[in-house]
């Protein structure tokens, strides 16, 4: 088992920029694309992801210190540390159930496609960790490998179902033809985001505001362009962090760069995806007349939209404020603040890019997420302890990405119920 885990971790440590081109090449050959064309598509997609990762790293390395500075400046003292998704994902791959669940989840996806129970072919193998952490949660609560497998499959089915249902929104709003986004940290915010957003759009006054990037740009000219919006929001964040003038402008320029570069990186990635998606569509039309199949990819594809980035940047200080004022919350948001674009991708999509409605909806959903994250903390802490990855000086930890994830939290509650009934 240890050798299997070591091999799996070695492959996954190569990251999506290596795994995805190989997967796309194999997929292209399966769907009868010429080797040279499939290779070019895979390499182009890999290069696109390199670019996206560079921009995301810029976002993370800029927002992380700014958030920490805001925490220190305003004297926030909350007992549960948000360790963020990278540490959680690493601990998940070290879980004893990980080697079992990767092939099981892949096989389940293929079986569901074969029996026409899902339209999503999820080739985003790295993000299978969302399924595995659900299984690890079930294992921690019950100690049962069987229940761990069931939990992972439940999580996968929830994600695939949501990806199927949201695919039309993704294709219409983001222009990602034939693509869906089965990323666990994005799909889990879709149900609440949709329901809360429907309520928000009925608020008098708010329902008449058309605050999408195009209308903002028309009204404010150059200051309404995504690049300028990023710079302005960055300047505000730097000021809230108490930075010196030079540092404030550095944050502003970095955020402007993120807003300017991310859509271009996504465009490169899409150049590689088009031949694959067309080949899959042609194959299915020939073999299964009238049947659609979506290629499931990382939700990073959606984070480059100006409405998503603008909404996320505004929600960073709001999330910190929520942590302080919400009675009963004990989570100090930190590690996952830079991941907010992933959480609001569907919220923005459902609100058709309306930034005001998206921010209000996101605020409510993140408030609920903080409470879930607080409740999840004991199990989340045990996950990191099993992997010997607890941060120095931290007694208890959680994360918005996992602890505040509706699907994973529901699986936690189900596992506790099953354990209490003595079923596993």
mmCIF file of C-alpha atoms in Angstrom:
data_model
loop_
_atom_site.group_PDB
_atom_site.id
_atom_site.type_symbol
_atom_site.label_atom_id
_atom_site.label_comp_id
_atom_site.label_asym_id
_atom_site.label_seq_id
_atom_site.Cartn_x
_atom_site.Cartn_y
_atom_site.Cartn_z
ATOM 1 C CA UNK A 1 0.000 0.000 0.000
ATOM 2 C CA UNK A 2 2.824 2.397 0.872
ATOM 3 C CA UNK A 3 4.507 1.725 -2.482
ATOM 4 C CA UNK A 4 1.246 2.347 -4.351
ATOM 5 C CA UNK A 5 0.757 5.616 -2.443
ATOM 6 C CA UNK A 6 4.342 6.655 -3.215
ATOM 7 C CA UNK A 7 3.814 6.040 -6.964
ATOM 8 C CA UNK A 8 0.501 7.923 -6.941
ATOM 9 C CA UNK A 9 2.011 10.856 -5.065
ATOM 10 C CA UNK A 10 4.995 10.951 -7.449
ATOM 11 C CA UNK A 11 2.650 11.224 -10.444
ATOM 12 C CA UNK A 12 0.425 13.817 -8.791
ATOM 13 C CA UNK A 13 3.424 15.859 -7.630
ATOM 14 C CA UNK A 14 4.130 16.552 -11.299
ATOM 15 C CA UNK A 15 1.078 18.797 -11.095
ATOM 16 C CA UNK A 16 -1.670 19.563 -13.616
ATOM 17 C CA UNK A 17 0.728 21.315 -15.998
ATOM 18 C CA UNK A 18 2.335 17.920 -16.721
ATOM 19 C CA UNK A 19 -0.519 15.509 -16.023
ATOM 20 C CA UNK A 20 -3.094 17.390 -18.099
ATOM 21 C CA UNK A 21 -1.119 17.484 -21.392
ATOM 22 C CA UNK A 22 -0.479 13.728 -21.099
ATOM 23 C CA UNK A 23 -4.167 13.107 -20.342
ATOM 24 C CA UNK A 24 -5.248 15.299 -23.277
ATOM 25 C CA UNK A 25 -2.826 13.497 -25.619
ATOM 26 C CA UNK A 26 -4.227 10.099 -24.601
ATOM 27 C CA UNK A 27 -7.793 11.392 -24.825
ATOM 28 C CA UNK A 28 -7.122 12.839 -28.274
ATOM 29 C CA UNK A 29 -5.772 9.524 -29.543
ATOM 30 C CA UNK A 30 -8.777 7.666 -28.103
ATOM 31 C CA UNK A 31 -11.078 9.992 -30.044
ATOM 32 C CA UNK A 32 -9.071 9.450 -33.240
ATOM 33 C CA UNK A 33 -7.209 12.761 -33.463
ATOM 34 C CA UNK A 34 -3.883 12.697 -35.306
ATOM 35 C CA UNK A 35 -0.920 12.295 -32.953
ATOM 36 C CA UNK A 36 0.651 15.633 -33.950
ATOM 37 C CA UNK A 37 -2.620 17.505 -33.446
ATOM 38 C CA UNK A 38 -3.337 15.795 -30.109
ATOM 39 C CA UNK A 39 0.227 16.505 -28.938
ATOM 40 C CA UNK A 40 -0.048 20.174 -29.902
ATOM 41 C CA UNK A 41 -3.394 20.462 -28.086
ATOM 42 C CA UNK A 42 -1.972 18.851 -24.947
ATOM 43 C CA UNK A 43 1.137 21.041 -24.921
ATOM 44 C CA UNK A 44 -0.897 24.208 -25.580
ATOM 45 C CA UNK A 45 -3.205 23.356 -22.675
ATOM 46 C CA UNK A 46 -0.188 22.676 -20.459
ATOM 47 C CA UNK A 47 1.326 26.049 -21.386
ATOM 48 C CA UNK A 48 -2.021 27.706 -20.685
ATOM 49 C CA UNK A 49 -2.063 26.170 -17.216
ATOM 50 C CA UNK A 50 1.520 27.298 -16.609
ATOM 51 C CA UNK A 51 0.370 30.836 -17.389
ATOM 52 C CA UNK A 52 -2.726 30.522 -15.197
ATOM 53 C CA UNK A 53 -0.624 29.177 -12.315
ATOM 54 C CA UNK A 54 1.824 32.064 -12.643
ATOM 55 C CA UNK A 55 -1.033 34.558 -12.397
ATOM 56 C CA UNK A 56 -2.693 32.656 -9.520
ATOM 57 C CA UNK A 57 0.646 32.593 -7.680
ATOM 58 C CA UNK A 58 0.917 36.348 -8.161
ATOM 59 C CA UNK A 59 -2.569 36.696 -6.692
ATOM 60 C CA UNK A 60 -1.739 34.395 -3.766
ATOM 61 C CA UNK A 61 1.644 35.910 -2.890
ATOM 62 C CA UNK A 62 0.145 39.404 -2.983
ATOM 63 C CA UNK A 63 -3.123 38.718 -1.171
ATOM 64 C CA UNK A 64 -1.642 36.406 1.490
ATOM 65 C CA UNK A 65 0.695 38.954 3.124
ATOM 66 C CA UNK A 66 -1.918 41.717 2.712
ATOM 67 C CA UNK A 67 -4.510 39.594 4.510
ATOM 68 C CA UNK A 68 -2.048 38.773 7.289
ATOM 69 C CA UNK A 69 -1.216 42.453 7.649
ATOM 70 C CA UNK A 70 -4.934 43.291 7.919
ATOM 71 C CA UNK A 71 -5.360 40.622 10.601
ATOM 72 C CA UNK A 72 -2.461 42.021 12.623
ATOM 73 C CA UNK A 73 -3.469 45.635 12.068
ATOM 74 C CA UNK A 74 -7.021 45.159 13.298
ATOM 75 C CA UNK A 75 -6.021 42.800 16.119
ATOM 76 C CA UNK A 76 -8.170 39.847 15.066
ATOM 77 C CA UNK A 77 -7.943 36.967 17.544
ATOM 78 C CA UNK A 78 -9.804 33.829 16.491
ATOM 79 C CA UNK A 79 -8.808 30.354 17.680
ATOM 80 C CA UNK A 80 -9.175 28.240 14.494
ATOM 81 C CA UNK A 81 -6.611 28.903 11.759
ATOM 82 C CA UNK A 82 -7.654 28.633 8.094
ATOM 83 C CA UNK A 83 -4.697 26.647 6.729
ATOM 84 C CA UNK A 84 -5.894 26.875 3.113
ATOM 85 C CA UNK A 85 -6.452 24.263 0.427
ATOM 86 C CA UNK A 86 -2.782 23.525 -0.458
ATOM 87 C CA UNK A 87 -1.986 22.152 2.999
ATOM 88 C CA UNK A 88 -5.342 20.350 3.143
ATOM 89 C CA UNK A 89 -4.795 18.753 -0.266
ATOM 90 C CA UNK A 90 -1.286 17.624 0.684
ATOM 91 C CA UNK A 91 -2.598 16.044 3.890
ATOM 92 C CA UNK A 92 -5.358 14.368 1.880
ATOM 93 C CA UNK A 93 -2.899 12.654 -0.462
ATOM 94 C CA UNK A 94 -1.126 11.312 2.645
ATOM 95 C CA UNK A 95 -4.360 9.789 3.957
ATOM 96 C CA UNK A 96 -4.386 5.963 4.186
ATOM 97 C CA UNK A 97 -7.477 5.830 1.949
ATOM 98 C CA UNK A 98 -5.965 7.860 -0.926
ATOM 99 C CA UNK A 99 -4.468 4.964 -2.970
ATOM 100 C CA UNK A 100 -7.822 3.162 -2.992
ATOM 101 C CA UNK A 101 -9.944 6.109 -3.971
ATOM 102 C CA UNK A 102 -8.155 7.509 -7.026
ATOM 103 C CA UNK A 103 -8.821 4.499 -9.329
ATOM 104 C CA UNK A 104 -12.249 3.935 -7.773
ATOM 105 C CA UNK A 105 -13.361 7.510 -8.520
ATOM 106 C CA UNK A 106 -12.074 7.311 -12.103
ATOM 107 C CA UNK A 107 -13.877 3.996 -12.680
ATOM 108 C CA UNK A 108 -17.102 5.386 -11.145
ATOM 109 C CA UNK A 109 -16.989 8.340 -13.553
ATOM 110 C CA UNK A 110 -16.583 6.034 -16.561
ATOM 111 C CA UNK A 111 -19.412 3.748 -15.385
ATOM 112 C CA UNK A 112 -21.752 6.722 -14.926
ATOM 113 C CA UNK A 113 -20.915 7.940 -18.435
ATOM 114 C CA UNK A 114 -21.475 4.478 -19.904
ATOM 115 C CA UNK A 115 -24.948 4.245 -18.347
ATOM 116 C CA UNK A 116 -25.719 7.866 -19.322
ATOM 117 C CA UNK A 117 -26.014 8.999 -15.679
ATOM 118 C CA UNK A 118 -23.616 11.895 -16.190
ATOM 119 C CA UNK A 119 -22.423 13.966 -19.139
ATOM 120 C CA UNK A 120 -19.157 14.925 -17.432
ATOM 121 C CA UNK A 121 -15.866 13.242 -18.299
ATOM 122 C CA UNK A 122 -13.767 14.572 -15.433
ATOM 123 C CA UNK A 123 -10.139 14.616 -16.596
ATOM 124 C CA UNK A 124 -9.111 17.076 -13.869
ATOM 125 C CA UNK A 125 -7.278 14.302 -11.983
ATOM 126 C CA UNK A 126 -5.493 16.614 -9.550
ATOM 127 C CA UNK A 127 -8.790 17.844 -8.161
ATOM 128 C CA UNK A 128 -9.846 14.283 -7.347
ATOM 129 C CA UNK A 129 -8.434 15.222 -3.947
ATOM 130 C CA UNK A 130 -11.842 16.773 -3.191
ATOM 131 C CA UNK A 131 -13.404 13.307 -3.457
ATOM 132 C CA UNK A 132 -10.600 11.765 -1.436
ATOM 133 C CA UNK A 133 -10.846 14.280 1.433
ATOM 134 C CA UNK A 134 -14.545 13.404 1.706
ATOM 135 C CA UNK A 135 -13.492 9.753 1.978
ATOM 136 C CA UNK A 136 -10.805 10.655 4.508
ATOM 137 C CA UNK A 137 -13.437 12.511 6.544
ATOM 138 C CA UNK A 138 -15.647 9.421 6.603
ATOM 139 C CA UNK A 139 -12.650 7.289 7.605
ATOM 140 C CA UNK A 140 -11.663 9.605 10.463
ATOM 141 C CA UNK A 141 -15.206 9.617 11.860
ATOM 142 C CA UNK A 142 -15.953 5.890 11.490
ATOM 143 C CA UNK A 143 -12.604 4.137 11.011
ATOM 144 C CA UNK A 144 -14.171 2.191 8.119
ATOM 145 C CA UNK A 145 -12.543 1.844 4.690
ATOM 146 C CA UNK A 146 -15.882 0.800 3.224
ATOM 147 C CA UNK A 147 -17.592 3.964 4.478
ATOM 148 C CA UNK A 148 -14.638 6.036 3.239
ATOM 149 C CA UNK A 149 -15.202 4.671 -0.279
ATOM 150 C CA UNK A 150 -18.935 5.394 -0.034
ATOM 151 C CA UNK A 151 -18.248 8.985 1.098
ATOM 152 C CA UNK A 152 -15.851 9.604 -1.787
ATOM 153 C CA UNK A 153 -18.380 8.255 -4.304
ATOM 154 C CA UNK A 154 -21.162 10.394 -2.776
ATOM 155 C CA UNK A 155 -18.931 13.473 -3.096
ATOM 156 C CA UNK A 156 -18.054 12.584 -6.673
ATOM 157 C CA UNK A 157 -21.704 12.079 -7.641
ATOM 158 C CA UNK A 158 -22.675 15.419 -6.073
ATOM 159 C CA UNK A 159 -19.895 17.182 -7.984
ATOM 160 C CA UNK A 160 -20.674 15.479 -11.303
ATOM 161 C CA UNK A 161 -24.405 16.184 -10.948
ATOM 162 C CA UNK A 162 -23.701 19.859 -10.207
ATOM 163 C CA UNK A 163 -21.214 20.053 -13.085
ATOM 164 C CA UNK A 164 -23.861 18.671 -15.453
ATOM 165 C CA UNK A 165 -26.494 21.150 -14.279
ATOM 166 C CA UNK A 166 -24.177 24.166 -14.372
ATOM 167 C CA UNK A 167 -22.561 23.345 -17.739
ATOM 168 C CA UNK A 168 -25.098 25.435 -19.736
ATOM 169 C CA UNK A 169 -24.332 28.456 -17.507
ATOM 170 C CA UNK A 170 -20.583 27.892 -17.964
ATOM 171 C CA UNK A 171 -20.915 27.674 -21.735
ATOM 172 C CA UNK A 172 -23.196 30.691 -22.034
ATOM 173 C CA UNK A 173 -21.553 33.080 -19.567
ATOM 174 C CA UNK A 174 -17.880 32.065 -19.838
ATOM 175 C CA UNK A 175 -18.014 30.977 -23.467
ATOM 176 C CA UNK A 176 -16.443 27.590 -22.670
ATOM 177 C CA UNK A 177 -18.135 25.434 -25.281
ATOM 178 C CA UNK A 178 -18.294 21.732 -24.382
ATOM 179 C CA UNK A 179 -16.630 22.366 -21.002
ATOM 180 C CA UNK A 180 -17.905 21.985 -17.436
ATOM 181 C CA UNK A 181 -16.222 22.707 -14.103
ATOM 182 C CA UNK A 182 -16.295 19.718 -11.714
ATOM 183 C CA UNK A 183 -13.947 21.287 -9.152
ATOM 184 C CA UNK A 184 -15.145 20.416 -5.645
ATOM 185 C CA UNK A 185 -14.367 23.835 -4.196
ATOM 186 C CA UNK A 186 -16.453 25.528 -6.908
ATOM 187 C CA UNK A 187 -19.445 23.219 -7.378
ATOM 188 C CA UNK A 188 -20.155 23.111 -3.634
ATOM 189 C CA UNK A 189 -20.855 26.846 -3.633
ATOM 190 C CA UNK A 190 -23.313 26.512 -6.513
ATOM 191 C CA UNK A 191 -26.482 25.346 -4.634
ATOM 192 C CA UNK A 192 -26.396 28.039 -1.950
ATOM 193 C CA UNK A 193 -25.095 30.582 -4.456
ATOM 194 C CA UNK A 194 -28.042 29.923 -6.742
ATOM 195 C CA UNK A 195 -30.705 30.020 -4.006
ATOM 196 C CA UNK A 196 -29.315 33.063 -2.181
ATOM 197 C CA UNK A 197 -28.764 34.858 -5.486
ATOM 198 C CA UNK A 198 -32.416 34.354 -6.440
ATOM 199 C CA UNK A 199 -33.426 36.124 -3.222
ATOM 200 C CA UNK A 200 -30.874 38.925 -3.659
ATOM 201 C CA UNK A 201 -32.073 39.724 -7.193
ATOM 202 C CA UNK A 202 -35.543 40.454 -5.800
ATOM 203 C CA UNK A 203 -34.313 43.120 -3.350
ATOM 204 C CA UNK A 204 -35.833 46.482 -4.399
ATOM 205 C CA UNK A 205 -33.176 48.769 -5.819
ATOM 206 C CA UNK A 206 -30.556 46.039 -6.042
ATOM 207 C CA UNK A 207 -32.531 44.275 -8.755
ATOM 208 C CA UNK A 208 -32.272 47.357 -10.981
ATOM 209 C CA UNK A 209 -28.491 47.723 -10.717
ATOM 210 C CA UNK A 210 -26.601 46.598 -13.806
ATOM 211 C CA UNK A 211 -23.085 46.480 -12.400
ATOM 212 C CA UNK A 212 -21.305 44.115 -14.771
ATOM 213 C CA UNK A 213 -17.846 45.064 -16.149
ATOM 214 C CA UNK A 214 -19.212 46.280 -19.494
ATOM 215 C CA UNK A 215 -21.713 48.692 -17.920
ATOM 216 C CA UNK A 216 -19.090 49.870 -15.420
ATOM 217 C CA UNK A 217 -16.633 50.519 -18.234
ATOM 218 C CA UNK A 218 -19.229 52.468 -20.218
ATOM 219 C CA UNK A 219 -20.012 54.632 -17.208
ATOM 220 C CA UNK A 220 -16.483 55.178 -15.896
ATOM 221 C CA UNK A 221 -14.416 54.942 -19.077
ATOM 222 C CA UNK A 222 -10.828 53.828 -18.513
ATOM 223 C CA UNK A 223 -11.436 53.559 -14.748
ATOM 224 C CA UNK A 224 -14.075 50.921 -15.443
ATOM 225 C CA UNK A 225 -11.722 48.659 -17.403
ATOM 226 C CA UNK A 226 -10.830 45.360 -15.656
ATOM 227 C CA UNK A 227 -7.166 46.354 -15.394
ATOM 228 C CA UNK A 228 -8.007 49.659 -13.692
ATOM 229 C CA UNK A 229 -10.586 47.986 -11.449
ATOM 230 C CA UNK A 230 -7.882 45.575 -10.302
ATOM 231 C CA UNK A 231 -5.455 48.422 -9.619
ATOM 232 C CA UNK A 232 -8.072 50.389 -7.640
ATOM 233 C CA UNK A 233 -9.127 47.355 -5.590
ATOM 234 C CA UNK A 234 -5.454 46.524 -4.984
ATOM 235 C CA UNK A 235 -4.784 50.043 -3.744
ATOM 236 C CA UNK A 236 -7.715 49.719 -1.324
ATOM 237 C CA UNK A 237 -6.466 46.358 -0.022
ATOM 238 C CA UNK A 238 -2.943 47.723 0.419
ATOM 239 C CA UNK A 239 -4.315 50.708 2.348
ATOM 240 C CA UNK A 240 -6.416 48.446 4.607
ATOM 241 C CA UNK A 241 -3.289 46.390 5.261
ATOM 242 C CA UNK A 242 -1.522 49.533 6.511
ATOM 243 C CA UNK A 243 1.253 49.310 3.923
ATOM 244 C CA UNK A 244 3.615 52.120 3.033
ATOM 245 C CA UNK A 245 2.865 54.063 -0.137
ATOM 246 C CA UNK A 246 5.298 52.076 -2.302
ATOM 247 C CA UNK A 247 3.855 48.758 -1.092
ATOM 248 C CA UNK A 248 0.303 49.976 -1.687
ATOM 249 C CA UNK A 249 1.157 50.742 -5.308
ATOM 250 C CA UNK A 250 2.863 47.343 -5.664
ATOM 251 C CA UNK A 251 -0.340 45.621 -4.530
ATOM 252 C CA UNK A 252 -2.346 47.788 -6.923
ATOM 253 C CA UNK A 253 -0.114 46.949 -9.898
ATOM 254 C CA UNK A 254 -0.119 43.249 -9.020
ATOM 255 C CA UNK A 255 -3.919 43.116 -8.876
ATOM 256 C CA UNK A 256 -4.123 45.066 -12.133
ATOM 257 C CA UNK A 257 -1.770 42.535 -13.708
ATOM 258 C CA UNK A 258 -3.933 39.648 -12.501
ATOM 259 C CA UNK A 259 -7.053 41.221 -14.029
ATOM 260 C CA UNK A 260 -5.214 41.903 -17.307
ATOM 261 C CA UNK A 261 -3.298 38.635 -17.718
ATOM 262 C CA UNK A 262 -5.707 35.953 -16.484
ATOM 263 C CA UNK A 263 -8.189 36.187 -19.415
ATOM 264 C CA UNK A 264 -5.285 35.937 -21.838
ATOM 265 C CA UNK A 265 -3.947 32.798 -20.153
ATOM 266 C CA UNK A 266 -7.398 31.219 -20.311
ATOM 267 C CA UNK A 267 -7.572 32.074 -24.017
ATOM 268 C CA UNK A 268 -4.315 30.167 -24.639
ATOM 269 C CA UNK A 269 -5.665 27.154 -22.782
ATOM 270 C CA UNK A 270 -8.882 27.243 -24.788
ATOM 271 C CA UNK A 271 -6.888 27.152 -28.044
ATOM 272 C CA UNK A 272 -5.694 23.715 -27.027
ATOM 273 C CA UNK A 273 -9.100 22.546 -25.847
ATOM 274 C CA UNK A 274 -11.063 23.329 -29.001
ATOM 275 C CA UNK A 275 -9.733 20.417 -31.130
ATOM 276 C CA UNK A 276 -10.339 17.940 -28.291
ATOM 277 C CA UNK A 277 -13.870 19.141 -27.523
ATOM 278 C CA UNK A 278 -14.761 19.069 -31.231
ATOM 279 C CA UNK A 279 -13.404 15.528 -31.589
ATOM 280 C CA UNK A 280 -15.373 14.335 -28.547
ATOM 281 C CA UNK A 281 -18.539 15.953 -29.903
ATOM 282 C CA UNK A 282 -18.098 14.392 -33.365
ATOM 283 C CA UNK A 283 -17.388 10.971 -31.872
ATOM 284 C CA UNK A 284 -20.510 11.059 -29.701
ATOM 285 C CA UNK A 285 -22.716 12.310 -32.518
ATOM 286 C CA UNK A 286 -21.533 9.383 -34.601
ATOM 287 C CA UNK A 287 -21.747 6.730 -31.871
ATOM 288 C CA UNK A 288 -24.554 8.087 -29.665
ATOM 289 C CA UNK A 289 -26.800 10.300 -31.743
ATOM 290 C CA UNK A 290 -28.134 13.280 -29.773
ATOM 291 C CA UNK A 291 -25.964 12.663 -26.691
ATOM 292 C CA UNK A 292 -23.711 15.353 -25.194
ATOM 293 C CA UNK A 293 -20.510 14.868 -23.246
ATOM 294 C CA UNK A 294 -18.754 17.642 -21.316
ATOM 295 C CA UNK A 295 -15.030 17.716 -20.659
ATOM 296 C CA UNK A 296 -14.539 18.461 -16.955
ATOM 297 C CA UNK A 297 -11.658 20.833 -16.238
ATOM 298 C CA UNK A 298 -10.297 22.951 -13.398
ATOM 299 C CA UNK A 299 -12.495 25.910 -12.434
ATOM 300 C CA UNK A 300 -9.415 28.101 -12.875
ATOM 301 C CA UNK A 301 -10.837 28.569 -16.379
ATOM 302 C CA UNK A 302 -13.589 30.746 -14.890
ATOM 303 C CA UNK A 303 -11.451 32.752 -12.477
ATOM 304 C CA UNK A 304 -10.087 34.973 -15.238
ATOM 305 C CA UNK A 305 -13.421 36.674 -15.833
ATOM 306 C CA UNK A 306 -13.302 40.343 -14.697
ATOM 307 C CA UNK A 307 -16.553 39.989 -12.726
ATOM 308 C CA UNK A 308 -15.176 36.995 -10.835
ATOM 309 C CA UNK A 309 -11.899 38.678 -9.929
ATOM 310 C CA UNK A 310 -13.590 41.964 -8.971
ATOM 311 C CA UNK A 311 -16.141 40.173 -6.779
ATOM 312 C CA UNK A 312 -13.424 38.084 -5.121
ATOM 313 C CA UNK A 313 -11.162 41.036 -4.341
ATOM 314 C CA UNK A 314 -14.045 42.962 -2.755
ATOM 315 C CA UNK A 315 -14.956 39.900 -0.673
ATOM 316 C CA UNK A 316 -11.468 39.567 0.877
ATOM 317 C CA UNK A 317 -11.875 42.366 3.484
ATOM 318 C CA UNK A 318 -15.581 41.520 3.820
ATOM 319 C CA UNK A 319 -14.707 37.921 4.761
ATOM 320 C CA UNK A 320 -12.289 39.136 7.433
ATOM 321 C CA UNK A 321 -14.980 41.464 8.788
ATOM 322 C CA UNK A 322 -17.503 38.615 8.830
ATOM 323 C CA UNK A 323 -15.090 36.473 10.850
ATOM 324 C CA UNK A 324 -14.983 39.138 13.540
ATOM 325 C CA UNK A 325 -18.669 40.067 13.769
ATOM 326 C CA UNK A 326 -20.358 36.685 13.304
ATOM 327 C CA UNK A 327 -21.365 35.308 16.725
ATOM 328 C CA UNK A 328 -20.111 31.750 17.164
ATOM 329 C CA UNK A 329 -17.531 31.854 14.373
ATOM 330 C CA UNK A 330 -14.044 30.827 15.489
ATOM 331 C CA UNK A 331 -12.264 30.604 12.117
ATOM 332 C CA UNK A 332 -9.634 33.170 11.199
ATOM 333 C CA UNK A 333 -9.719 33.348 7.361
ATOM 334 C CA UNK A 334 -6.244 33.340 5.914
ATOM 335 C CA UNK A 335 -5.027 30.492 3.703
ATOM 336 C CA UNK A 336 -8.100 30.389 1.472
ATOM 337 C CA UNK A 337 -8.670 34.112 0.968
ATOM 338 C CA UNK A 338 -6.813 33.961 -2.348
ATOM 339 C CA UNK A 339 -9.065 31.061 -3.404
ATOM 340 C CA UNK A 340 -12.269 33.118 -3.212
ATOM 341 C CA UNK A 341 -12.382 33.461 -7.044
ATOM 342 C CA UNK A 342 -13.052 29.699 -7.184
ATOM 343 C CA UNK A 343 -15.866 29.961 -4.624
ATOM 344 C CA UNK A 344 -17.706 32.758 -6.431
ATOM 345 C CA UNK A 345 -17.296 31.482 -10.017
ATOM 346 C CA UNK A 346 -20.822 30.055 -10.156
ATOM 347 C CA UNK A 347 -22.297 32.841 -8.024
ATOM 348 C CA UNK A 348 -21.076 35.412 -10.582
ATOM 349 C CA UNK A 349 -22.225 33.168 -13.409
ATOM 350 C CA UNK A 350 -25.753 32.880 -11.960
ATOM 351 C CA UNK A 351 -25.860 36.676 -11.436
ATOM 352 C CA UNK A 352 -24.771 37.188 -15.070
ATOM 353 C CA UNK A 353 -21.706 39.148 -14.042
ATOM 354 C CA UNK A 354 -23.558 41.650 -11.841
ATOM 355 C CA UNK A 355 -20.829 42.508 -9.336
ATOM 356 C CA UNK A 356 -23.121 44.138 -6.736
ATOM 357 C CA UNK A 357 -25.489 41.169 -6.593
ATOM 358 C CA UNK A 358 -22.526 38.774 -6.649
ATOM 359 C CA UNK A 359 -20.833 40.495 -3.697
ATOM 360 C CA UNK A 360 -24.037 40.475 -1.623
ATOM 361 C CA UNK A 361 -24.690 36.827 -2.472
ATOM 362 C CA UNK A 362 -21.056 35.904 -1.823
ATOM 363 C CA UNK A 363 -21.113 37.655 1.553
ATOM 364 C CA UNK A 364 -24.107 35.607 2.724
ATOM 365 C CA UNK A 365 -22.715 32.329 1.380
ATOM 366 C CA UNK A 366 -19.272 32.918 2.931
ATOM 367 C CA UNK A 367 -20.905 33.697 6.282
ATOM 368 C CA UNK A 368 -22.574 30.281 6.180
ATOM 369 C CA UNK A 369 -19.265 28.769 5.059
ATOM 370 C CA UNK A 370 -17.443 30.169 8.105
ATOM 371 C CA UNK A 371 -19.931 28.467 10.416
ATOM 372 C CA UNK A 372 -19.509 25.144 8.597
ATOM 373 C CA UNK A 373 -15.745 25.551 8.753
ATOM 374 C CA UNK A 374 -15.909 26.144 12.508
ATOM 375 C CA UNK A 375 -17.969 22.966 12.950
ATOM 376 C CA UNK A 376 -15.599 20.929 10.739
ATOM 377 C CA UNK A 377 -12.446 21.966 12.658
ATOM 378 C CA UNK A 378 -11.927 18.898 14.924
ATOM 379 C CA UNK A 379 -11.975 16.444 11.987
ATOM 380 C CA UNK A 380 -9.927 18.816 9.812
ATOM 381 C CA UNK A 381 -7.329 19.022 12.574
ATOM 382 C CA UNK A 382 -7.136 15.215 12.819
ATOM 383 C CA UNK A 383 -6.609 15.012 9.047
ATOM 384 C CA UNK A 384 -3.495 17.178 9.316
ATOM 385 C CA UNK A 385 -2.306 15.412 12.474
ATOM 386 C CA UNK A 386 -2.426 12.030 10.708
ATOM 387 C CA UNK A 387 -0.167 13.464 8.006
ATOM 388 C CA UNK A 388 2.132 15.187 10.560
ATOM 389 C CA UNK A 389 1.402 18.512 8.868
ATOM 390 C CA UNK A 390 0.018 20.649 11.692
ATOM 391 C CA UNK A 391 1.360 24.234 11.490
ATOM 392 C CA UNK A 392 3.704 25.139 14.308
ATOM 393 C CA UNK A 393 1.861 26.785 17.192
ATOM 394 C CA UNK A 394 -1.617 25.869 15.916
ATOM 395 C CA UNK A 395 -3.876 23.847 18.228
ATOM 396 C CA UNK A 396 -6.873 23.516 15.920
ATOM 397 C CA UNK A 397 -7.284 24.243 12.196
ATOM 398 C CA UNK A 398 -9.837 24.256 9.410
ATOM 399 C CA UNK A 399 -10.249 25.760 5.947
ATOM 400 C CA UNK A 400 -12.967 27.469 3.958
ATOM 401 C CA UNK A 401 -12.213 25.192 1.013
ATOM 402 C CA UNK A 402 -12.903 21.950 2.891
ATOM 403 C CA UNK A 403 -14.473 22.839 6.227
ATOM 404 C CA UNK A 404 -16.673 25.489 4.651
ATOM 405 C CA UNK A 405 -17.588 23.289 1.688
ATOM 406 C CA UNK A 406 -21.317 22.418 1.684
ATOM 407 C CA UNK A 407 -20.876 18.971 0.136
ATOM 408 C CA UNK A 408 -17.996 17.941 2.417
ATOM 409 C CA UNK A 409 -19.735 19.331 5.503
ATOM 410 C CA UNK A 410 -22.887 17.350 4.617
ATOM 411 C CA UNK A 411 -20.758 14.206 4.303
ATOM 412 C CA UNK A 412 -19.228 14.956 7.717
ATOM 413 C CA UNK A 413 -22.709 15.182 9.246
ATOM 414 C CA UNK A 414 -23.780 11.980 7.489
ATOM 415 C CA UNK A 415 -20.660 10.191 8.746
ATOM 416 C CA UNK A 416 -21.336 11.301 12.300
ATOM 417 C CA UNK A 417 -24.918 10.055 12.003
ATOM 418 C CA UNK A 418 -23.745 6.682 10.628
ATOM 419 C CA UNK A 419 -21.154 6.393 13.400
ATOM 420 C CA UNK A 420 -23.704 7.300 16.058
ATOM 421 C CA UNK A 421 -26.089 4.621 14.787
ATOM 422 C CA UNK A 422 -23.278 2.072 14.868
ATOM 423 C CA UNK A 423 -23.669 1.177 11.171
ATOM 424 C CA UNK A 424 -19.912 1.464 10.534
#
